[in-house]
Amino acid sequence: MVNIPKTRKTHCPSKECRSHQLHKITQYKTGRASLFAQGKRRYDMKQKGFGGQTKPVFHKKAKTTKKIVLMLTCQKCKHRHMQVIKRCKSFEIGGEKKGKGQAIMF
């Protein structure tokens, strides 16, 4: 279980700041795939007509987790940069902080 605070004071690499500023943390999510990317156009042309599936379909999935990517947004200049953290099964932003030596309540 990885718990990350909603804000963090860290270095902002933009030309405006170039210093430590407060950043808002969100989880990165991939955008919708474009229909006009070269690979997609090539794949669609190859799939056209008779002949069934032309490219291999991947079935041997081995990983059970994904690497978590954080999107850090500077609250001063709104510059965004990403930071990868390690693999984990469960992840939350801004959850309750665990106190030292305290039992977890359910």
PDB file of N, CA and C in Angstrom:
ATOM      1  N   MET A   1       0.845  -1.191   0.000  1.00  0.00           N
ATOM      2  CA  MET A   1       0.000   0.000   0.000  1.00  0.00           C
ATOM      3  C   MET A   1       0.878   1.238   0.000  1.00  0.00           C
ATOM      4  N   VAL A   2       0.786   2.037  -1.038  1.00  0.00           N
ATOM      5  CA  VAL A   2       1.566   3.270  -1.127  1.00  0.00           C
ATOM      6  C   VAL A   2       0.623   4.447  -0.939  1.00  0.00           C
ATOM      7  N   ASN A   3       0.965   5.305   0.000  1.00  0.00           N
ATOM      8  CA  ASN A   3       0.153   6.480   0.304  1.00  0.00           C
ATOM      9  C   ASN A   3       1.001   7.723   0.059  1.00  0.00           C
ATOM     10  N   ILE A   4       0.543   8.610  -0.811  1.00  0.00           N
ATOM     11  CA  ILE A   4       1.303   9.804  -1.177  1.00  0.00           C
ATOM     12  C   ILE A   4       0.477  11.046  -0.850  1.00  0.00           C
ATOM     13  N   PRO A   5       1.096  12.088  -0.274  1.00  0.00           N
ATOM     14  CA  PRO A   5       0.351  13.309   0.045  1.00  0.00           C
ATOM     15  C   PRO A   5      -0.119  14.037  -1.219  1.00  0.00           C
ATOM     16  N   LYS A   6      -1.166  14.862  -1.081  1.00  0.00           N
ATOM     17  CA  LYS A   6      -1.726  15.572  -2.235  1.00  0.00           C
ATOM     18  C   LYS A   6      -0.825  16.699  -2.726  1.00  0.00           C
ATOM     19  N   THR A   7      -0.003  17.258  -1.839  1.00  0.00           N
ATOM     20  CA  THR A   7       0.941  18.302  -2.232  1.00  0.00           C
ATOM     21  C   THR A   7       2.328  17.953  -1.716  1.00  0.00           C
ATOM     22  N   ARG A   8       3.343  18.449  -2.457  1.00  0.00           N
ATOM     23  CA  ARG A   8       4.730  18.191  -2.073  1.00  0.00           C
ATOM     24  C   ARG A   8       5.574  19.379  -2.498  1.00  0.00           C
ATOM     25  N   LYS A   9       6.506  19.770  -1.636  1.00  0.00           N
ATOM     26  CA  LYS A   9       7.419  20.857  -1.999  1.00  0.00           C
ATOM     27  C   LYS A   9       8.636  20.216  -2.656  1.00  0.00           C
ATOM     28  N   THR A  10       8.809  20.484  -3.966  1.00  0.00           N
ATOM     29  CA  THR A  10       9.903  19.889  -4.721  1.00  0.00           C
ATOM     30  C   THR A  10      10.388  20.853  -5.798  1.00  0.00           C
ATOM     31  N   HIS A  11      11.471  20.506  -6.465  1.00  0.00           N
ATOM     32  CA  HIS A  11      12.091  21.406  -7.446  1.00  0.00           C
ATOM     33  C   HIS A  11      11.243  21.538  -8.705  1.00  0.00           C
ATOM     34  N   CYS A  12      11.051  22.778  -9.162  1.00  0.00           N
ATOM     35  CA  CYS A  12      10.324  23.056 -10.407  1.00  0.00           C
ATOM     36  C   CYS A  12      11.352  23.379 -11.487  1.00  0.00           C
ATOM     37  N   PRO A  13      11.430  22.560 -12.567  1.00  0.00           N
ATOM     38  CA  PRO A  13      12.475  22.760 -13.578  1.00  0.00           C
ATOM     39  C   PRO A  13      12.177  23.835 -14.620  1.00  0.00           C
ATOM     40  N   SER A  14      11.014  24.481 -14.572  1.00  0.00           N
ATOM     41  CA  SER A  14      10.665  25.469 -15.600  1.00  0.00           C
ATOM     42  C   SER A  14      11.563  26.697 -15.500  1.00  0.00           C
ATOM     43  N   LYS A  15      11.658  27.444 -16.611  1.00  0.00           N
ATOM     44  CA  LYS A  15      12.524  28.623 -16.653  1.00  0.00           C
ATOM     45  C   LYS A  15      12.019  29.724 -15.726  1.00  0.00           C
ATOM     46  N   GLU A  16      10.713  29.735 -15.442  1.00  0.00           N
ATOM     47  CA  GLU A  16      10.135  30.755 -14.562  1.00  0.00           C
ATOM     48  C   GLU A  16      10.586  30.579 -13.119  1.00  0.00           C
ATOM     49  N   CYS A  17      10.558  29.332 -12.626  1.00  0.00           N
ATOM     50  CA  CYS A  17      10.836  29.084 -11.209  1.00  0.00           C
ATOM     51  C   CYS A  17      12.296  28.681 -10.954  1.00  0.00           C
ATOM     52  N   ARG A  18      12.670  27.496 -11.427  1.00  0.00           N
ATOM     53  CA  ARG A  18      13.978  26.871 -11.170  1.00  0.00           C
ATOM     54  C   ARG A  18      14.337  26.896  -9.685  1.00  0.00           C
ATOM     55  N   SER A  19      13.339  26.588  -8.844  1.00  0.00           N
ATOM     56  CA  SER A  19      13.553  26.538  -7.399  1.00  0.00           C
ATOM     57  C   SER A  19      12.512  25.594  -6.802  1.00  0.00           C
ATOM     58  N   HIS A  20      12.613  25.343  -5.522  1.00  0.00           N
ATOM     59  CA  HIS A  20      11.640  24.481  -4.857  1.00  0.00           C
ATOM     60  C   HIS A  20      10.324  25.231  -4.665  1.00  0.00           C
ATOM     61  N   GLN A  21       9.251  24.631  -5.157  1.00  0.00           N
ATOM     62  CA  GLN A  21       7.914  25.209  -5.035  1.00  0.00           C
ATOM     63  C   GLN A  21       6.947  24.110  -4.597  1.00  0.00           C
ATOM     64  N   LEU A  22       5.756  24.521  -4.174  1.00  0.00           N
ATOM     65  CA  LEU A  22       4.721  23.568  -3.807  1.00  0.00           C
ATOM     66  C   LEU A  22       4.099  22.991  -5.083  1.00  0.00           C
ATOM     67  N   HIS A  23       3.985  21.666  -5.168  1.00  0.00           N
ATOM     68  CA  HIS A  23       3.417  20.986  -6.330  1.00  0.00           C
ATOM     69  C   HIS A  23       2.184  20.187  -5.927  1.00  0.00           C
ATOM     70  N   LYS A  24       1.188  20.195  -6.795  1.00  0.00           N
ATOM     71  CA  LYS A  24      -0.011  19.382  -6.608  1.00  0.00           C
ATOM     72  C   LYS A  24       0.259  18.039  -7.283  1.00  0.00           C
ATOM     73  N   ILE A  25      -0.077  16.936  -6.618  1.00  0.00           N
ATOM     74  CA  ILE A  25       0.221  15.608  -7.143  1.00  0.00           C
ATOM     75  C   ILE A  25      -1.054  14.924  -7.609  1.00  0.00           C
ATOM     76  N   THR A  26      -1.029  14.412  -8.851  1.00  0.00           N
ATOM     77  CA  THR A  26      -2.116  13.599  -9.390  1.00  0.00           C
ATOM     78  C   THR A  26      -1.497  12.387 -10.061  1.00  0.00           C
ATOM     79  N   GLN A  27      -2.310  11.383 -10.335  1.00  0.00           N
ATOM     80  CA  GLN A  27      -1.813  10.188 -11.013  1.00  0.00           C
ATOM     81  C   GLN A  27      -1.945  10.378 -12.521  1.00  0.00           C
ATOM     82  N   TYR A  28      -0.874  10.083 -13.256  1.00  0.00           N
ATOM     83  CA  TYR A  28      -0.880  10.230 -14.714  1.00  0.00           C
ATOM     84  C   TYR A  28      -1.769   9.170 -15.343  1.00  0.00           C
ATOM     85  N   LYS A  29      -2.550   9.594 -16.320  1.00  0.00           N
ATOM     86  CA  LYS A  29      -3.433   8.678 -17.038  1.00  0.00           C
ATOM     87  C   LYS A  29      -3.210   8.906 -18.529  1.00  0.00           C
ATOM     88  N   THR A  30      -3.029   7.825 -19.295  1.00  0.00           N
ATOM     89  CA  THR A  30      -2.779   7.977 -20.727  1.00  0.00           C
ATOM     90  C   THR A  30      -4.018   8.524 -21.416  1.00  0.00           C
ATOM     91  N   GLY A  31      -3.797   9.367 -22.410  1.00  0.00           N
ATOM     92  CA  GLY A  31      -4.890   9.965 -23.170  1.00  0.00           C
ATOM     93  C   GLY A  31      -5.429   8.981 -24.200  1.00  0.00           C
ATOM     94  N   ARG A  32      -6.509   9.384 -24.867  1.00  0.00           N
ATOM     95  CA  ARG A  32      -7.118   8.535 -25.889  1.00  0.00           C
ATOM     96  C   ARG A  32      -6.169   8.421 -27.082  1.00  0.00           C
ATOM     97  N   ALA A  33      -6.021   7.220 -27.638  1.00  0.00           N
ATOM     98  CA  ALA A  33      -5.125   6.994 -28.770  1.00  0.00           C
ATOM     99  C   ALA A  33      -5.663   7.689 -30.017  1.00  0.00           C
ATOM    100  N   SER A  34      -4.759   8.297 -30.775  1.00  0.00           N
ATOM    101  CA  SER A  34      -5.134   9.014 -31.993  1.00  0.00           C
ATOM    102  C   SER A  34      -5.372   8.040 -33.143  1.00  0.00           C
ATOM    103  N   LEU A  35      -6.375   8.315 -33.955  1.00  0.00           N
ATOM    104  CA  LEU A  35      -6.659   7.479 -35.122  1.00  0.00           C
ATOM    105  C   LEU A  35      -5.709   7.801 -36.272  1.00  0.00           C
ATOM    106  N   PHE A  36      -5.001   8.928 -36.181  1.00  0.00           N
ATOM    107  CA  PHE A  36      -4.169   9.383 -37.283  1.00  0.00           C
ATOM    108  C   PHE A  36      -2.679   9.218 -37.032  1.00  0.00           C
ATOM    109  N   ALA A  37      -2.303   8.501 -35.960  1.00  0.00           N
ATOM    110  CA  ALA A  37      -0.891   8.199 -35.725  1.00  0.00           C
ATOM    111  C   ALA A  37      -0.435   7.222 -36.809  1.00  0.00           C
ATOM    112  N   GLN A  38       0.842   7.308 -37.221  1.00  0.00           N
ATOM    113  CA  GLN A  38       1.332   6.497 -38.340  1.00  0.00           C
ATOM    114  C   GLN A  38       1.151   5.001 -38.105  1.00  0.00           C
ATOM    115  N   GLY A  39       1.434   4.540 -36.901  1.00  0.00           N
ATOM    116  CA  GLY A  39       1.297   3.113 -36.603  1.00  0.00           C
ATOM    117  C   GLY A  39      -0.140   2.632 -36.720  1.00  0.00           C
ATOM    118  N   LYS A  40      -1.084   3.432 -36.267  1.00  0.00           N
ATOM    119  CA  LYS A  40      -2.511   3.077 -36.332  1.00  0.00           C
ATOM    120  C   LYS A  40      -2.994   3.064 -37.783  1.00  0.00           C
ATOM    121  N   ARG A  41      -2.549   4.044 -38.596  1.00  0.00           N
ATOM    122  CA  ARG A  41      -2.936   4.083 -40.011  1.00  0.00           C
ATOM    123  C   ARG A  41      -2.377   2.865 -40.750  1.00  0.00           C
ATOM    124  N   ARG A  42      -1.120   2.502 -40.450  1.00  0.00           N
ATOM    125  CA  ARG A  42      -0.489   1.355 -41.087  1.00  0.00           C
ATOM    126  C   ARG A  42      -1.211   0.065 -40.706  1.00  0.00           C
ATOM    127  N   TYR A  43      -1.555  -0.068 -39.415  1.00  0.00           N
ATOM    128  CA  TYR A  43      -2.246  -1.257 -38.913  1.00  0.00           C
ATOM    129  C   TYR A  43      -3.625  -1.387 -39.564  1.00  0.00           C
ATOM    130  N   ASP A  44      -4.368  -0.281 -39.637  1.00  0.00           N
ATOM    131  CA  ASP A  44      -5.709  -0.304 -40.232  1.00  0.00           C
ATOM    132  C   ASP A  44      -5.666  -0.674 -41.712  1.00  0.00           C
ATOM    133  N   MET A  45      -4.654  -0.177 -42.446  1.00  0.00           N
ATOM    134  CA  MET A  45      -4.515  -0.523 -43.860  1.00  0.00           C
ATOM    135  C   MET A  45      -4.217  -2.018 -44.024  1.00  0.00           C
ATOM    136  N   LYS A  46      -3.380  -2.550 -43.148  1.00  0.00           N
ATOM    137  CA  LYS A  46      -2.998  -3.963 -43.219  1.00  0.00           C
ATOM    138  C   LYS A  46      -4.176  -4.867 -42.883  1.00  0.00           C
ATOM    139  N   GLN A  47      -5.047  -4.419 -41.967  1.00  0.00           N
ATOM    140  CA  GLN A  47      -6.194  -5.218 -41.523  1.00  0.00           C
ATOM    141  C   GLN A  47      -7.321  -5.240 -42.558  1.00  0.00           C
ATOM    142  N   LYS A  48      -7.344  -4.271 -43.465  1.00  0.00           N
ATOM    143  CA  LYS A  48      -8.423  -4.161 -44.452  1.00  0.00           C
ATOM    144  C   LYS A  48      -8.531  -5.408 -45.320  1.00  0.00           C
ATOM    145  N   GLY A  49      -9.755  -5.704 -45.735  1.00  0.00           N
ATOM    146  CA  GLY A  49      -9.975  -6.784 -46.712  1.00  0.00           C
ATOM    147  C   GLY A  49     -10.011  -8.167 -46.083  1.00  0.00           C
ATOM    148  N   PHE A  50      -9.747  -9.172 -46.895  1.00  0.00           N
ATOM    149  CA  PHE A  50      -9.785 -10.568 -46.441  1.00  0.00           C
ATOM    150  C   PHE A  50      -8.436 -10.967 -45.854  1.00  0.00           C
ATOM    151  N   GLY A  51      -8.463 -12.020 -45.036  1.00  0.00           N
ATOM    152  CA  GLY A  51      -7.196 -12.545 -44.517  1.00  0.00           C
ATOM    153  C   GLY A  51      -7.106 -12.570 -43.008  1.00  0.00           C
ATOM    154  N   GLY A  52      -8.111 -12.096 -42.304  1.00  0.00           N
ATOM    155  CA  GLY A  52      -8.130 -12.185 -40.839  1.00  0.00           C
ATOM    156  C   GLY A  52      -7.094 -11.313 -40.152  1.00  0.00           C
ATOM    157  N   GLN A  53      -6.722 -11.703 -38.945  1.00  0.00           N
ATOM    158  CA  GLN A  53      -5.760 -10.950 -38.128  1.00  0.00           C
ATOM    159  C   GLN A  53      -4.370 -11.045 -38.748  1.00  0.00           C
ATOM    160  N   THR A  54      -3.743  -9.893 -38.987  1.00  0.00           N
ATOM    161  CA  THR A  54      -2.453  -9.883 -39.681  1.00  0.00           C
ATOM    162  C   THR A  54      -1.262  -9.730 -38.747  1.00  0.00           C
ATOM    163  N   LYS A  55      -1.464  -9.160 -37.592  1.00  0.00           N
ATOM    164  CA  LYS A  55      -0.361  -8.952 -36.656  1.00  0.00           C
ATOM    165  C   LYS A  55      -0.583  -9.816 -35.418  1.00  0.00           C
ATOM    166  N   PRO A  56       0.492 -10.191 -34.699  1.00  0.00           N
ATOM    167  CA  PRO A  56       0.320 -11.042 -33.521  1.00  0.00           C
ATOM    168  C   PRO A  56      -0.430 -10.319 -32.391  1.00  0.00           C
ATOM    169  N   VAL A  57      -1.299 -11.054 -31.699  1.00  0.00           N
ATOM    170  CA  VAL A  57      -2.031 -10.527 -30.548  1.00  0.00           C
ATOM    171  C   VAL A  57      -1.366 -11.115 -29.312  1.00  0.00           C
ATOM    172  N   PHE A  58      -0.940 -10.234 -28.397  1.00  0.00           N
ATOM    173  CA  PHE A  58      -0.171 -10.653 -27.216  1.00  0.00           C
ATOM    174  C   PHE A  58      -1.073 -11.317 -26.172  1.00  0.00           C
ATOM    175  N   HIS A  59      -0.712 -12.518 -25.726  1.00  0.00           N
ATOM    176  CA  HIS A  59      -1.503 -13.251 -24.737  1.00  0.00           C
ATOM    177  C   HIS A  59      -0.722 -13.618 -23.481  1.00  0.00           C
ATOM    178  N   LYS A  60       0.613 -13.640 -23.533  1.00  0.00           N
ATOM    179  CA  LYS A  60       1.433 -14.128 -22.414  1.00  0.00           C
ATOM    180  C   LYS A  60       1.726 -13.022 -21.409  1.00  0.00           C
ATOM    181  N   LYS A  61       0.700 -12.503 -20.762  1.00  0.00           N
ATOM    182  CA  LYS A  61       0.872 -11.414 -19.796  1.00  0.00           C
ATOM    183  C   LYS A  61       1.513 -11.966 -18.527  1.00  0.00           C
ATOM    184  N   ALA A  62       2.621 -11.354 -18.116  1.00  0.00           N
ATOM    185  CA  ALA A  62       3.357 -11.849 -16.955  1.00  0.00           C
ATOM    186  C   ALA A  62       3.259 -10.926 -15.745  1.00  0.00           C
ATOM    187  N   LYS A  63       3.180  -9.637 -15.964  1.00  0.00           N
ATOM    188  CA  LYS A  63       3.188  -8.673 -14.862  1.00  0.00           C
ATOM    189  C   LYS A  63       1.803  -8.582 -14.208  1.00  0.00           C
ATOM    190  N   THR A  64       1.822  -8.411 -12.883  1.00  0.00           N
ATOM    191  CA  THR A  64       0.559  -8.270 -12.155  1.00  0.00           C
ATOM    192  C   THR A  64       0.347  -6.824 -11.695  1.00  0.00           C
ATOM    193  N   THR A  65       1.390  -5.991 -11.836  1.00  0.00           N
ATOM    194  CA  THR A  65       1.294  -4.589 -11.409  1.00  0.00           C
ATOM    195  C   THR A  65       1.802  -3.679 -12.514  1.00  0.00           C
ATOM    196  N   LYS A  66       1.535  -2.378 -12.365  1.00  0.00           N
ATOM    197  CA  LYS A  66       2.062  -1.384 -13.287  1.00  0.00           C
ATOM    198  C   LYS A  66       2.875  -0.380 -12.496  1.00  0.00           C
ATOM    199  N   LYS A  67       3.841   0.248 -13.173  1.00  0.00           N
ATOM    200  CA  LYS A  67       4.615   1.293 -12.514  1.00  0.00           C
ATOM    201  C   LYS A  67       3.727   2.524 -12.379  1.00  0.00           C
ATOM    202  N   ILE A  68       3.751   3.156 -11.224  1.00  0.00           N
ATOM    203  CA  ILE A  68       2.918   4.326 -10.954  1.00  0.00           C
ATOM    204  C   ILE A  68       3.662   5.580 -11.429  1.00  0.00           C
ATOM    205  N   VAL A  69       2.967   6.426 -12.186  1.00  0.00           N
ATOM    206  CA  VAL A  69       3.549   7.685 -12.655  1.00  0.00           C
ATOM    207  C   VAL A  69       2.776   8.832 -12.014  1.00  0.00           C
ATOM    208  N   LEU A  70       3.515   9.725 -11.353  1.00  0.00           N
ATOM    209  CA  LEU A  70       2.905  10.890 -10.712  1.00  0.00           C
ATOM    210  C   LEU A  70       3.047  12.104 -11.619  1.00  0.00           C
ATOM    211  N   MET A  71       1.999  12.906 -11.706  1.00  0.00           N
ATOM    212  CA  MET A  71       2.033  14.167 -12.448  1.00  0.00           C
ATOM    213  C   MET A  71       2.131  15.280 -11.411  1.00  0.00           C
ATOM    214  N   LEU A  72       3.260  15.994 -11.415  1.00  0.00           N
ATOM    215  CA  LEU A  72       3.474  17.086 -10.466  1.00  0.00           C
ATOM    216  C   LEU A  72       3.215  18.413 -11.167  1.00  0.00           C
ATOM    217  N   THR A  73       2.270  19.207 -10.634  1.00  0.00           N
ATOM    218  CA  THR A  73       1.911  20.499 -11.216  1.00  0.00           C
ATOM    219  C   THR A  73       2.333  21.605 -10.265  1.00  0.00           C
ATOM    220  N   CYS A  74       3.218  22.485 -10.743  1.00  0.00           N
ATOM    221  CA  CYS A  74       3.692  23.605  -9.927  1.00  0.00           C
ATOM    222  C   CYS A  74       2.530  24.556  -9.670  1.00  0.00           C
ATOM    223  N   GLN A  75       2.335  24.952  -8.420  1.00  0.00           N
ATOM    224  CA  GLN A  75       1.212  25.829  -8.094  1.00  0.00           C
ATOM    225  C   GLN A  75       1.520  27.296  -8.397  1.00  0.00           C
ATOM    226  N   LYS A  76       2.790  27.610  -8.664  1.00  0.00           N
ATOM    227  CA  LYS A  76       3.166  28.984  -8.991  1.00  0.00           C
ATOM    228  C   LYS A  76       3.068  29.237 -10.502  1.00  0.00           C
ATOM    229  N   CYS A  77       3.720  28.370 -11.315  1.00  0.00           N
ATOM    230  CA  CYS A  77       3.777  28.621 -12.764  1.00  0.00           C
ATOM    231  C   CYS A  77       2.972  27.609 -13.580  1.00  0.00           C
ATOM    232  N   LYS A  78       2.331  26.638 -12.947  1.00  0.00           N
ATOM    233  CA  LYS A  78       1.492  25.614 -13.579  1.00  0.00           C
ATOM    234  C   LYS A  78       2.281  24.664 -14.500  1.00  0.00           C
ATOM    235  N   HIS A  79       3.623  24.654 -14.399  1.00  0.00           N
ATOM    236  CA  HIS A  79       4.437  23.730 -15.190  1.00  0.00           C
ATOM    237  C   HIS A  79       4.228  22.313 -14.651  1.00  0.00           C
ATOM    238  N   ARG A  80       4.113  21.334 -15.571  1.00  0.00           N
ATOM    239  CA  ARG A  80       3.876  19.958 -15.147  1.00  0.00           C
ATOM    240  C   ARG A  80       5.050  19.077 -15.530  1.00  0.00           C
ATOM    241  N   HIS A  81       5.458  18.201 -14.625  1.00  0.00           N
ATOM    242  CA  HIS A  81       6.442  17.183 -14.966  1.00  0.00           C
ATOM    243  C   HIS A  81       6.067  15.882 -14.265  1.00  0.00           C
ATOM    244  N   MET A  82       6.624  14.786 -14.783  1.00  0.00           N
ATOM    245  CA  MET A  82       6.238  13.463 -14.299  1.00  0.00           C
ATOM    246  C   MET A  82       7.348  12.817 -13.496  1.00  0.00           C
ATOM    247  N   GLN A  83       6.949  11.935 -12.597  1.00  0.00           N
ATOM    248  CA  GLN A  83       7.899  11.201 -11.775  1.00  0.00           C
ATOM    249  C   GLN A  83       7.392   9.770 -11.637  1.00  0.00           C
ATOM    250  N   VAL A  84       8.267   8.807 -11.937  1.00  0.00           N
ATOM    251  CA  VAL A  84       7.886   7.394 -11.853  1.00  0.00           C
ATOM    252  C   VAL A  84       8.267   6.882 -10.478  1.00  0.00           C
ATOM    253  N   ILE A  85       7.337   6.169  -9.831  1.00  0.00           N
ATOM    254  CA  ILE A  85       7.673   5.481  -8.580  1.00  0.00           C
ATOM    255  C   ILE A  85       7.590   3.986  -8.855  1.00  0.00           C
ATOM    256  N   LYS A  86       7.998   3.177  -7.901  1.00  0.00           N
ATOM    257  CA  LYS A  86       8.093   1.731  -8.123  1.00  0.00           C
ATOM    258  C   LYS A  86       6.732   1.079  -8.317  1.00  0.00           C
ATOM    259  N   ARG A  87       6.774  -0.196  -8.681  1.00  0.00           N
ATOM    260  CA  ARG A  87       5.556  -0.985  -8.871  1.00  0.00           C
ATOM    261  C   ARG A  87       4.855  -1.218  -7.535  1.00  0.00           C
ATOM    262  N   CYS A  88       3.531  -1.179  -7.543  1.00  0.00           N
ATOM    263  CA  CYS A  88       2.773  -1.516  -6.346  1.00  0.00           C
ATOM    264  C   CYS A  88       1.374  -1.954  -6.748  1.00  0.00           C
ATOM    265  N   LYS A  89       0.766  -2.776  -5.907  1.00  0.00           N
ATOM    266  CA  LYS A  89      -0.575  -3.285  -6.216  1.00  0.00           C
ATOM    267  C   LYS A  89      -1.648  -2.277  -5.855  1.00  0.00           C
ATOM    268  N   SER A  90      -1.501  -1.613  -4.702  1.00  0.00           N
ATOM    269  CA  SER A  90      -2.501  -0.620  -4.313  1.00  0.00           C
ATOM    270  C   SER A  90      -1.814   0.713  -4.052  1.00  0.00           C
ATOM    271  N   PHE A  91      -2.489   1.785  -4.444  1.00  0.00           N
ATOM    272  CA  PHE A  91      -1.898   3.119  -4.427  1.00  0.00           C
ATOM    273  C   PHE A  91      -2.981   4.145  -4.150  1.00  0.00           C
ATOM    274  N   GLU A  92      -2.698   5.120  -3.280  1.00  0.00           N
ATOM    275  CA  GLU A  92      -3.679   6.185  -3.035  1.00  0.00           C
ATOM    276  C   GLU A  92      -2.977   7.516  -2.793  1.00  0.00           C
ATOM    277  N   ILE A  93      -3.682   8.587  -3.134  1.00  0.00           N
ATOM    278  CA  ILE A  93      -3.160   9.940  -2.936  1.00  0.00           C
ATOM    279  C   ILE A  93      -3.971  10.610  -1.833  1.00  0.00           C
ATOM    280  N   GLY A  94      -3.266  11.104  -0.835  1.00  0.00           N
ATOM    281  CA  GLY A  94      -3.920  11.848   0.245  1.00  0.00           C
ATOM    282  C   GLY A  94      -4.706  10.999   1.217  1.00  0.00           C
ATOM    283  N   GLY A  95      -4.270   9.775   1.451  1.00  0.00           N
ATOM    284  CA  GLY A  95      -4.939   8.912   2.433  1.00  0.00           C
ATOM    285  C   GLY A  95      -4.529   9.283   3.844  1.00  0.00           C
ATOM    286  N   GLU A  96      -5.100   8.589   4.828  1.00  0.00           N
ATOM    287  CA  GLU A  96      -4.774   8.870   6.225  1.00  0.00           C
ATOM    288  C   GLU A  96      -3.341   8.476   6.529  1.00  0.00           C
ATOM    289  N   LYS A  97      -2.652   9.330   7.280  1.00  0.00           N
ATOM    290  CA  LYS A  97      -1.272   9.069   7.667  1.00  0.00           C
ATOM    291  C   LYS A  97      -1.239   8.068   8.810  1.00  0.00           C
ATOM    292  N   LYS A  98      -0.334   7.096   8.706  1.00  0.00           N
ATOM    293  CA  LYS A  98      -0.209   6.083   9.751  1.00  0.00           C
ATOM    294  C   LYS A  98       0.709   6.616  10.847  1.00  0.00           C
ATOM    295  N   GLY A  99       0.240   6.639  12.077  1.00  0.00           N
ATOM    296  CA  GLY A  99       1.036   7.125  13.192  1.00  0.00           C
ATOM    297  C   GLY A  99       2.073   6.109  13.616  1.00  0.00           C
ATOM    298  N   LYS A 100       3.102   6.544  14.329  1.00  0.00           N
ATOM    299  CA  LYS A 100       4.173   5.670  14.758  1.00  0.00           C
ATOM    300  C   LYS A 100       3.702   4.757  15.883  1.00  0.00           C
ATOM    301  N   GLY A 101       3.842   3.451  15.697  1.00  0.00           N
ATOM    302  CA  GLY A 101       3.485   2.485  16.722  1.00  0.00           C
ATOM    303  C   GLY A 101       1.996   2.285  16.939  1.00  0.00           C
ATOM    304  N   GLN A 102       1.153   2.762  16.027  1.00  0.00           N
ATOM    305  CA  GLN A 102      -0.289   2.608  16.179  1.00  0.00           C
ATOM    306  C   GLN A 102      -0.790   1.429  15.364  1.00  0.00           C
ATOM    307  N   ALA A 103      -1.799   0.769  15.894  1.00  0.00           N
ATOM    308  CA  ALA A 103      -2.422  -0.330  15.158  1.00  0.00           C
ATOM    309  C   ALA A 103      -3.361   0.250  14.089  1.00  0.00           C
ATOM    310  N   ILE A 104      -3.495  -0.480  12.999  1.00  0.00           N
ATOM    311  CA  ILE A 104      -4.391  -0.034  11.919  1.00  0.00           C
ATOM    312  C   ILE A 104      -5.812  -0.400  12.292  1.00  0.00           C
ATOM    313  N   MET A 105      -6.718   0.576  12.282  1.00  0.00           N
ATOM    314  CA  MET A 105      -8.131   0.345  12.617  1.00  0.00           C
ATOM    315  C   MET A 105      -8.931  -0.009  11.363  1.00  0.00           C
ATOM    316  N   PHE A 106      -9.795  -0.996  11.502  1.00  0.00           N
ATOM    317  CA  PHE A 106     -10.645  -1.405  10.372  1.00  0.00           C
ATOM    318  C   PHE A 106     -12.077  -1.007  10.605  1.00  0.00           C
TER     319      PHE A 106
END
